XYZ file of C-alpha atoms in Angstrom:
680
model
C 205.153 5.359 -37.184
C 207.689 7.864 -39.335
C 211.006 8.068 -37.980
C 210.243 5.022 -35.719
C 212.756 2.339 -36.353
C 211.195 -1.396 -37.791
C 213.708 -3.641 -35.977
C 213.092 -1.830 -32.250
C 212.805 -5.130 -29.924
C 211.286 -5.387 -26.555
C 214.793 -5.952 -24.943
C 215.987 -2.803 -27.405
C 213.338 -0.432 -26.328
C 213.138 -0.115 -23.050
C 215.792 1.288 -20.860
C 214.463 2.299 -17.614
C 216.837 5.467 -15.777
C 217.031 7.034 -12.667
C 215.933 10.687 -11.493
C 220.174 11.302 -12.328
C 222.550 9.215 -15.290
C 224.944 8.909 -12.646
C 222.746 7.500 -10.395
C 221.107 5.440 -12.782
C 222.092 2.009 -12.450
C 222.292 1.871 -8.620
C 220.012 0.911 -5.882
C 218.753 3.108 -3.192
C 216.057 2.083 -1.164
C 212.432 2.939 -1.142
C 211.169 6.330 -1.068
C 209.126 4.808 1.774
C 211.244 4.335 4.332
C 212.289 4.448 7.626
C 213.682 7.748 9.101
C 216.800 6.264 10.216
C 217.571 2.944 8.472
C 220.869 2.840 7.968
C 221.507 1.897 4.257
C 224.269 -1.024 3.047
C 226.884 2.130 2.157
C 230.426 1.977 2.964
C 229.898 5.394 3.398
C 227.654 5.364 6.486
C 224.375 7.024 4.535
C 220.996 6.433 5.904
C 218.279 6.457 3.102
C 216.894 9.649 3.874
C 220.747 10.751 2.671
C 220.955 9.093 0.126
C 217.403 10.559 -0.990
C 219.301 14.594 -0.341
C 222.317 13.217 -1.956
C 220.317 12.266 -4.941
C 217.665 15.150 -5.312
C 220.537 17.282 -5.111
C 222.166 15.665 -7.423
C 225.897 15.144 -5.662
C 227.762 12.191 -5.139
C 228.480 10.758 -1.627
C 232.520 11.423 -1.343
C 232.181 11.945 2.126
C 231.784 9.459 4.671
C 229.236 10.174 7.186
C 231.155 9.411 10.606
C 229.507 12.986 12.218
C 226.975 11.826 14.680
C 224.092 14.440 16.787
C 227.235 14.303 19.786
C 230.061 15.501 17.397
C 228.597 17.350 15.100
C 227.299 19.343 18.324
C 230.883 19.312 19.827
C 232.130 20.923 15.790
C 230.120 23.912 15.873
C 229.715 24.514 19.454
C 233.639 25.117 19.645
C 233.734 26.648 16.559
C 231.227 29.460 17.911
C 232.626 29.601 21.342
C 230.536 31.994 22.471
C 231.191 32.284 26.277
C 234.875 32.146 25.579
C 234.771 35.336 22.904
C 232.598 36.583 25.378
C 235.588 37.407 27.511
C 238.125 37.797 24.555
C 236.393 40.135 21.445
C 233.257 41.511 23.808
C 235.250 43.426 25.469
C 235.126 45.879 22.952
C 231.214 47.037 23.190
C 231.958 48.353 26.710
C 232.754 51.741 25.059
C 229.484 51.207 23.194
C 226.956 51.084 26.299
C 229.162 50.713 29.364
C 228.619 47.136 31.694
C 224.719 47.801 31.373
C 224.282 48.722 27.660
C 225.998 45.576 26.950
C 224.075 43.120 28.966
C 220.662 44.158 27.797
C 222.640 44.220 24.034
C 223.402 40.668 24.416
C 220.236 39.403 25.231
C 218.281 41.580 22.820
C 220.843 40.933 19.912
C 220.638 36.690 21.010
C 216.770 36.714 20.550
C 216.536 38.520 17.009
C 219.675 36.371 15.428
C 217.659 33.357 16.570
C 215.234 33.812 13.703
C 218.175 33.470 11.655
C 220.145 30.758 13.084
C 215.725 28.886 12.624
C 215.744 29.701 9.063
C 219.154 28.435 7.734
C 218.530 24.877 10.066
C 215.195 25.090 7.966
C 217.179 25.480 4.801
C 219.447 22.562 5.911
C 216.480 20.348 5.960
C 215.467 21.009 2.324
C 219.291 21.132 0.805
C 222.149 19.681 3.348
C 224.273 20.365 1.172
C 227.997 21.278 1.587
C 227.510 24.137 -0.535
C 224.820 26.359 2.072
C 224.050 29.276 1.500
C 225.221 29.351 -2.706
C 223.444 26.420 -3.409
C 220.279 27.507 -1.186
C 220.417 30.817 -3.258
C 220.511 28.747 -6.344
C 217.639 26.427 -5.975
C 215.757 29.500 -4.544
C 216.077 32.232 -5.675
C 214.032 33.135 -8.622
C 215.329 31.550 -12.023
C 216.506 35.152 -14.051
C 218.764 36.130 -11.017
C 219.973 33.158 -9.457
C 222.636 31.844 -11.446
C 224.828 35.567 -10.733
C 223.290 35.759 -6.929
C 224.519 32.404 -5.980
C 228.208 32.986 -7.489
C 228.183 35.437 -6.027
C 227.220 34.478 -2.802
C 229.524 31.460 -2.764
C 232.625 33.890 -3.137
C 231.181 36.212 -0.244
C 230.815 32.736 1.752
C 233.905 31.357 0.782
C 236.359 35.179 0.964
C 233.766 35.121 4.678
C 234.448 31.770 6.245
C 238.839 31.885 4.950
C 238.703 35.343 6.279
C 237.510 33.941 9.559
C 240.180 31.424 9.736
C 242.480 33.724 9.372
C 240.669 35.570 12.208
C 240.940 33.524 14.991
C 244.488 32.433 14.024
C 245.425 35.631 15.247
C 243.676 35.451 18.006
C 245.236 32.484 19.202
C 248.227 34.428 18.632
C 247.042 37.257 20.779
C 246.696 34.890 23.672
C 250.018 33.973 23.837
C 251.201 37.318 24.069
C 248.699 38.000 26.446
C 249.745 34.649 28.992
C 253.337 36.245 28.721
C 251.747 39.074 29.883
C 251.325 37.913 33.089
C 254.018 38.137 34.187
C 255.757 40.054 31.639
C 253.565 43.071 31.260
C 255.255 45.270 28.637
C 256.368 42.378 26.403
C 254.457 42.591 22.970
C 254.941 40.871 20.109
C 256.845 42.027 16.850
C 254.850 41.803 13.451
C 257.732 38.857 12.334
C 257.068 36.654 15.630
C 253.510 36.811 15.162
C 253.752 35.699 11.565
C 255.234 32.918 12.432
C 253.044 32.252 15.446
C 250.218 32.018 13.146
C 252.400 29.709 10.398
C 252.938 27.253 12.852
C 249.151 27.661 14.125
C 248.235 26.748 10.694
C 250.548 23.911 10.203
C 249.576 22.060 13.676
C 245.472 22.702 12.465
C 246.502 21.306 8.680
C 247.652 18.028 10.797
C 244.278 17.394 12.512
C 242.264 17.917 9.013
C 243.937 15.309 6.916
C 245.682 12.732 8.370
C 244.034 13.460 11.445
C 240.939 13.278 9.775
C 239.557 9.909 10.972
C 239.623 11.135 14.516
C 238.441 14.733 14.148
C 234.347 13.500 14.820
C 235.760 11.903 18.170
C 238.195 14.786 18.933
C 234.923 17.414 18.597
C 233.213 15.444 21.135
C 236.004 15.437 23.446
C 236.201 18.922 22.854
C 232.391 19.659 23.440
C 233.367 18.207 26.718
C 236.282 20.791 27.330
C 233.971 23.524 26.438
C 232.012 22.896 29.463
C 233.814 21.538 31.618
C 235.937 24.683 30.880
C 233.222 26.898 31.227
C 233.340 26.041 34.576
C 236.564 25.722 35.969
C 237.071 29.659 34.687
C 233.715 31.376 35.518
C 233.548 29.117 39.353
C 237.478 30.725 40.746
C 236.272 33.922 39.376
C 233.211 34.663 41.237
C 234.659 33.007 43.910
C 238.509 34.965 44.813
C 237.747 38.860 42.249
C 235.720 42.035 43.825
C 232.396 41.976 42.869
C 231.097 44.997 41.719
C 227.412 46.062 42.132
C 223.956 44.981 40.710
C 222.934 48.282 39.790
C 226.356 48.840 38.080
C 225.981 45.735 35.657
C 222.695 45.598 35.140
C 221.411 49.658 35.465
C 224.722 51.304 34.586
C 224.704 53.011 30.366
C 227.030 54.649 29.139
C 228.597 55.857 25.696
C 232.126 56.393 25.582
C 232.277 56.217 21.717
C 231.816 59.595 20.929
C 228.506 59.649 18.785
C 226.945 60.972 21.587
C 223.893 58.659 21.512
C 223.432 56.044 23.560
C 221.101 54.258 21.032
C 223.514 54.353 18.730
C 226.186 53.294 20.786
C 223.917 50.447 21.382
C 222.851 49.615 18.047
C 226.813 49.464 17.047
C 227.455 47.041 19.877
C 224.759 44.536 18.347
C 227.373 43.442 15.882
C 230.075 42.909 19.486
C 227.620 40.525 20.686
C 226.646 38.868 16.879
C 230.792 38.421 16.637
C 230.404 36.256 20.096
C 227.717 33.875 18.808
C 228.374 33.874 15.231
C 228.905 30.015 13.647
C 226.006 27.631 13.913
C 226.050 27.154 10.056
C 229.929 26.449 9.923
C 228.219 22.432 10.454
C 226.413 23.071 7.372
C 229.415 22.663 5.451
C 229.707 18.634 6.311
C 226.271 17.915 6.235
C 228.016 15.208 3.887
C 229.448 13.734 6.476
C 226.883 14.079 9.010
C 224.228 10.864 9.538
C 220.984 11.612 8.742
C 222.155 15.046 8.326
C 218.386 16.774 6.885
C 217.376 16.100 10.651
C 220.388 16.193 12.583
C 222.416 19.465 11.191
C 219.276 21.765 12.116
C 218.800 20.504 15.620
C 222.442 20.405 16.090
C 222.299 23.861 14.026
C 219.585 24.597 16.862
C 221.351 22.908 20.333
C 224.408 24.738 20.175
C 222.781 28.102 19.703
C 220.606 27.888 23.013
C 223.407 26.117 24.746
C 225.822 28.649 23.557
C 223.594 31.277 23.955
C 223.308 30.437 27.506
C 226.965 29.567 28.520
C 228.058 33.389 26.375
C 225.457 35.067 28.817
C 226.083 32.902 32.043
C 230.101 33.940 31.788
C 228.527 37.893 30.247
C 227.385 38.266 33.880
C 230.214 36.780 36.017
C 232.693 38.932 33.728
C 230.030 42.165 34.367
C 230.407 41.647 38.160
C 234.324 40.833 38.762
C 235.916 43.111 36.174
C 236.294 45.488 38.725
C 235.286 49.866 37.788
C 234.784 50.387 33.569
C 237.632 52.923 33.646
C 239.914 50.880 35.062
C 238.518 48.305 31.730
C 238.676 50.581 29.074
C 242.054 51.624 29.329
C 243.369 47.977 29.998
C 245.258 46.589 26.665
C 243.396 43.107 27.098
C 240.583 43.451 29.682
C 240.162 39.768 29.675
C 243.641 39.318 31.465
C 242.572 41.865 34.012
C 239.523 40.097 34.682
C 241.955 36.569 35.442
C 244.229 39.161 36.882
C 241.588 39.792 39.939
C 241.523 36.385 41.429
C 245.314 37.967 42.542
C 247.062 35.022 41.349
C 249.823 34.910 39.056
C 249.247 31.356 38.181
C 245.806 30.852 38.215
C 245.573 33.747 36.108
C 247.881 31.690 33.321
C 246.253 28.510 33.857
C 242.796 30.007 32.745
C 244.639 31.632 30.169
C 245.933 28.476 28.968
C 242.365 26.972 29.317
C 240.873 29.935 27.225
C 243.763 29.421 24.433
C 242.811 25.629 24.000
C 239.504 25.978 23.439
C 239.377 28.607 20.504
C 242.603 26.592 19.410
C 239.896 23.885 19.032
C 237.063 25.823 17.237
C 240.593 26.880 14.763
C 240.443 23.268 13.307
C 236.386 23.466 12.912
C 237.374 26.906 11.288
C 239.615 25.522 8.549
C 237.589 22.103 8.087
C 234.191 24.515 7.295
C 236.118 26.844 4.647
C 237.987 23.634 3.157
C 234.661 21.750 3.130
C 233.029 25.565 1.686
C 236.087 26.154 -1.004
C 235.640 21.773 -2.207
C 231.132 22.202 -1.873
C 232.272 25.529 -4.174
C 234.800 24.485 -6.771
C 233.089 21.156 -6.994
C 230.313 23.978 -9.109
C 233.432 24.887 -11.239
C 232.591 28.360 -9.514
C 236.287 28.491 -8.344
C 239.998 29.347 -10.249
C 241.102 25.503 -10.656
C 238.276 23.935 -9.537
C 239.187 20.455 -10.617
C 241.911 20.695 -8.574
C 240.873 22.188 -6.150
C 237.856 19.945 -5.843
C 239.695 16.454 -5.770
C 239.402 13.529 -2.861
C 241.772 12.219 -1.305
C 240.325 8.780 -1.747
C 241.981 6.919 1.147
C 241.076 9.923 3.718
C 237.687 10.284 2.400
C 238.898 14.812 3.204
C 239.543 17.227 -0.111
C 242.587 17.483 1.411
C 244.000 19.892 -1.350
C 240.770 22.025 0.080
C 242.795 21.924 3.087
C 246.141 23.238 1.571
C 244.761 26.071 -0.646
C 242.882 27.182 2.068
C 245.362 27.412 4.281
C 248.291 28.878 1.877
C 245.769 31.681 1.982
C 246.240 31.403 5.370
C 249.675 32.204 5.743
C 249.111 34.777 2.906
C 247.342 36.359 5.078
C 249.239 36.543 8.032
C 252.364 38.044 6.059
C 250.862 40.999 6.130
C 251.465 42.016 9.502
C 254.586 41.939 8.532
C 253.661 45.590 6.446
C 250.948 46.056 8.983
C 248.866 44.420 11.488
C 245.912 47.315 10.590
C 245.792 45.827 7.437
C 245.959 42.563 7.945
C 242.390 42.908 10.556
C 240.978 45.463 7.659
C 241.515 42.249 5.046
C 239.694 39.675 8.045
C 237.137 42.042 8.988
C 235.214 41.090 5.868
C 234.204 37.487 8.663
C 231.023 39.734 9.504
C 229.825 40.941 6.980
C 230.733 38.097 4.452
C 228.668 35.745 6.171
C 225.472 38.304 6.961
C 224.896 39.457 3.592
C 224.643 35.520 2.298
C 222.537 34.889 5.325
C 220.560 37.739 3.963
C 220.583 36.536 0.493
C 219.427 32.986 0.922
C 216.954 33.875 3.383
C 215.406 36.560 1.228
C 214.638 33.914 -1.575
C 212.885 31.462 -0.192
C 211.051 34.165 1.554
C 209.790 35.376 -1.635
C 208.719 31.660 -2.622
C 206.776 32.050 0.766
C 205.230 34.824 -0.413
C 204.082 34.077 -3.663
C 203.038 30.958 -2.621
C 205.317 28.850 -4.686
C 206.427 25.251 -3.351
C 209.260 24.458 -1.435
C 211.279 20.889 -1.038
C 209.993 19.111 1.792
C 211.801 20.149 5.444
C 211.654 17.243 8.079
C 212.861 20.478 10.627
C 210.726 23.355 9.426
C 209.388 26.128 10.708
C 205.861 25.664 9.395
C 203.160 27.974 9.224
C 205.647 30.586 11.262
C 207.957 30.641 8.458
C 207.119 33.655 6.606
C 207.116 35.947 9.565
C 210.561 34.286 11.011
C 211.936 34.762 8.007
C 210.436 38.131 6.872
C 212.041 38.881 11.188
C 215.410 37.235 10.173
C 215.413 38.936 6.203
C 215.088 42.652 7.698
C 217.073 42.060 10.486
C 220.414 40.964 8.641
C 220.087 44.053 6.301
C 219.553 45.874 9.420
C 222.515 44.668 11.423
C 224.890 44.465 8.422
C 223.888 48.707 8.081
C 225.309 49.200 12.067
C 228.334 47.070 10.772
C 229.517 49.790 8.203
C 229.611 52.138 11.219
C 232.658 52.834 12.801
C 233.869 51.836 16.466
C 234.746 55.214 17.488
C 234.997 58.773 16.298
C 236.567 60.769 15.948
C 237.831 58.467 13.573
C 241.324 58.320 12.264
C 243.814 55.862 9.833
C 243.365 53.606 12.693
C 239.899 53.492 14.073
C 237.957 53.661 11.197
C 235.759 50.600 10.058
C 237.178 49.220 6.667
C 235.146 46.025 6.621
C 232.601 48.114 3.961
C 234.971 48.868 1.845
C 236.675 45.487 1.547
C 232.708 44.038 1.548
C 232.500 45.889 -0.982
C 235.429 45.432 -2.908
C 234.523 41.868 -2.663
C 231.118 42.126 -4.542
C 232.730 43.729 -7.124
C 235.248 40.868 -7.671
C 232.714 38.715 -7.625
C 230.988 40.594 -10.422
C 234.724 40.749 -12.208
C 235.338 37.268 -11.815
C 231.137 36.023 -13.148
C 232.327 38.244 -16.307
C 235.411 36.802 -17.338
C 234.725 33.124 -15.939
C 231.976 32.303 -13.613
C 229.882 32.726 -16.679
C 231.554 29.707 -18.567
C 232.179 27.724 -16.303
C 230.364 28.126 -13.134
C 227.257 25.178 -12.890
C 224.564 26.552 -10.511
C 223.778 23.462 -8.078
C 220.339 24.120 -8.922
C 221.014 22.629 -12.827
C 221.717 18.671 -11.068
C 218.584 19.089 -8.613
C 215.618 16.811 -9.596
C 216.738 16.228 -13.010
C 217.655 19.311 -14.257
C 221.104 17.840 -15.545
C 219.201 14.187 -16.605
C 216.976 17.567 -18.641
C 220.266 19.454 -20.242
C 221.842 15.867 -20.744
C 218.742 14.715 -23.016
C 217.969 18.447 -24.610
C 221.917 17.818 -25.882
C 221.481 15.258 -27.556
C 218.694 14.799 -30.313
C 218.679 10.856 -30.906
C 216.766 10.637 -27.577
C 213.228 10.485 -27.471
C 212.078 11.111 -23.682
C 209.419 11.515 -21.649
C 207.866 10.907 -18.208
C 204.930 8.308 -17.989
C 202.489 8.824 -15.846
C 200.237 6.324 -14.267
C 198.141 8.415 -11.866
C 197.824 12.453 -11.156
C 196.320 13.094 -8.200
C 196.713 16.380 -8.031
C 194.824 18.021 -11.354
C 196.355 21.496 -12.999
C 193.681 23.719 -14.068
C 195.737 26.897 -13.581
C 198.763 26.250 -15.540
C 201.874 28.403 -14.729
C 202.291 30.308 -17.652
C 199.204 29.648 -19.660
C 198.372 26.427 -22.363
C 200.541 25.781 -24.409
C 199.899 24.984 -28.653
C 201.084 22.102 -30.543
C 204.568 23.373 -31.369
C 208.162 22.741 -32.614
C 209.572 20.540 -29.741
C 213.586 19.387 -29.043
C 211.927 15.692 -29.916
C 213.376 17.431 -33.998
C 209.876 16.937 -35.180
C 207.009 15.938 -32.575
C 204.553 17.951 -31.137
C 202.568 16.627 -28.131
C 200.501 14.616 -30.884
C 202.465 13.358 -32.145
C 205.176 12.241 -28.817
C 201.769 10.857 -27.904
C 201.230 8.606 -31.168
C 205.090 7.713 -30.476
C 204.222 7.086 -27.553
C 201.357 4.302 -28.265
C 203.707 3.009 -31.535
C 206.020 2.278 -28.823
C 203.449 0.706 -26.571
C 202.498 -1.175 -29.407
C 205.675 -2.544 -30.502
C 206.970 -4.254 -26.492
C 203.377 -5.416 -25.446
C 203.373 -3.569 -22.226
C 200.288 -1.749 -20.815
C 200.979 1.651 -20.061
C 198.689 5.400 -19.415
C 198.503 7.221 -22.260
C 195.975 8.920 -20.536
C 198.096 11.599 -18.713
C 201.949 12.451 -19.336
C 204.443 14.495 -19.078
C 207.370 15.394 -21.691
C 210.076 18.281 -21.664
C 210.813 19.884 -24.184
C 212.997 23.246 -24.658
C 211.347 25.109 -22.085
C 212.747 23.237 -19.153
C 215.647 24.039 -18.562
C 214.812 26.915 -18.473
C 212.740 27.532 -15.688
C 212.542 23.723 -14.261
C 208.998 22.646 -16.596
C 207.486 20.173 -17.779
C 204.885 20.579 -20.275
C 201.434 17.527 -19.020
C 199.707 16.377 -21.895
C 196.099 15.106 -21.705
C 194.927 12.703 -24.246
C 191.329 12.935 -24.875
C 188.431 11.521 -26.891
C 186.409 13.231 -29.447
C 183.218 14.133 -27.950
C 181.836 11.832 -31.235
C 184.060 9.821 -29.991
C 186.106 9.846 -33.510
C 189.780 10.799 -32.416
C 190.959 12.528 -29.580
C 192.241 15.330 -28.860
C 195.557 16.759 -27.203
C 196.045 19.424 -24.158
C 198.708 21.070 -22.353
C 199.637 22.636 -19.165
C 202.840 23.838 -17.970
C 203.906 22.872 -14.803
C 206.802 23.359 -12.058
C 208.365 19.580 -13.163
C 208.138 19.285 -8.890
C 204.664 18.866 -9.457
C 205.111 15.887 -12.157
C 208.281 14.281 -10.585
C 207.136 14.652 -6.753
C 203.924 12.456 -7.473
C 204.728 8.814 -6.919
C 204.024 6.967 -10.252
C 204.609 2.689 -11.269
C 205.295 1.052 -14.150
C 202.759 -1.243 -15.370
C 203.388 -4.387 -17.912
C 203.190 -7.637 -18.907
C 205.404 -10.457 -18.970
C 207.839 -12.130 -16.870
C 209.692 -9.233 -16.309
C 207.071 -7.461 -14.208
C 208.223 -7.804 -10.717
C 212.352 -5.867 -11.991
C 210.154 -3.085 -13.871
C 208.339 -2.779 -10.740
C 211.670 -3.270 -8.059
C 213.171 -0.560 -10.862
C 210.184 1.834 -10.316
C 210.894 2.286 -6.786
C 214.048 2.404 -6.677
C 213.689 5.241 -8.592
C 213.572 8.122 -5.613
C 210.939 10.190 -6.938
C 208.540 7.041 -7.889
C 209.365 7.806 -11.823
C 210.398 5.556 -14.647
C 211.666 7.240 -17.833
C 211.697 5.378 -21.140
C 214.429 6.380 -23.962
C 212.924 5.271 -27.666
C 215.857 5.633 -29.882
C 214.573 6.214 -33.120
C 216.092 7.410 -36.251
C 216.218 10.917 -37.707
C 215.406 10.672 -41.118
């Protein structure tokens, strides 16, 4: 045939390739695997982990040294629900009183569980450190995925950065609270806040760099400390503090917020409750360090949420019974210090403060690790300036140390804002809740849209099943609902000090992400979906006009009579002048020259439309009705419908075992052939 070199030999013509060029010559195990067989890998991967990483098109750079227990500790100490019930939830007493806050807590954590479950399922589909911005890229409509993914990456990265800075500020205020036990009128000066925050940041860097190999062990100990600390704090409070009545705790509804509407106040309180229970997705960003991640991480997310919510409810009830009259609480500068002082022992109050401080600081270590992984992942996809620097791994520690340093420097710079105004600092870090919630809503919305359209989703080992569409729908609507009330001020009337500046910061970040996308991201950002399921291989082939690239299918169990884009007529393909018929002729010529016995009745080819919509052209070769010649029918199908079907290469000769082994090692079971030919 014209255009095919006449000097082809068997060992030159056939080049077997896997699903991704970066992985093509490595053994990744059989596609039929046990859930938890540990692969022979220096990274500690299971076979499932290796399959997931190859499907996502990512290189394994982390060591998988987090087990279920250490990962559970990682996320539990960051969430620290019972700790933040004491430290942060008291701001909600204005909006509903004791009874309002209690019932608001129950309803909010129940509704928020749908968001956690939706995120857990997406994590099982795509267990990657990128988290939400990756999920948006993979699940969003093709037309919008690149921009939505980039914006989600910025919102998530800056949201986590704000969370790290905020939690560092919280532990600094705890130092001040401990001093206030014996010196009630002492107040930190701005420069003292800054220096203490910098000191905590430097210490936290150590745990996330040189101490990183011991981080899983530390997180396991922190998990037990989290549970033991709960008992050590709660029992003395229940024994020593005077008690409010049950009617005051459960039935006393008050609105001291200035809205003069208990319903509005109740809705606003949900934001404070959610702040105490955010963070179950922190473990998502270390999923490339967790063994058997596609199953372990979703389970960790659910169990950490259930456990923290339970402890949070218990501590909330304890606090409401032991705080004393609501009027005194509303006037207190540090309500939880009032609670500890109700024990009647300054020494015990200091001890309880120290326990609370240590546990929340342990959460800071998790927060920095989470944010650094998010920065690393986003930089790996060239979403941030100086991406090559921020995505560099330390080869000895297997930790993105540069991302840790960049995140820490950013926290220090944010802390300097306190020198001018603590209000300004609080305005900046208020992005945390809105930033993360908006990424939840976008990613859940993308999956919901695919379910509504009936489009296929990647397999999930932890799945919502037939209830997925309803859980996703409620989670999406509830996210939007909370975002709305997160923009309300805490109290009325509003002045410069009491205004809620979070919406302004949130909108500012969105505008900044649009500007960055136009100036930088549009040119440099590589959307994660480009690496998924051979997409990158498609792009590489189309950029190299000298490769005739075909996917040869031995058997296709399901025929697709309804094409996604309608029947396709023969057209000019990236294979220069080869239409489907000529591709079949080329394939037949290759078979003849190599003495292989390939199935040419059905095969798939990649064309110019493949990178745009992740599709393939399914080619059916039929004998003419009169017995003379052949006819070609083509149907455009989703690439996953082709690559998900196990296929094998059947050939004659002594190399049959090797060819079969190569087909088995290809994660989707498809063998691809590359035929070099002349373009003349």
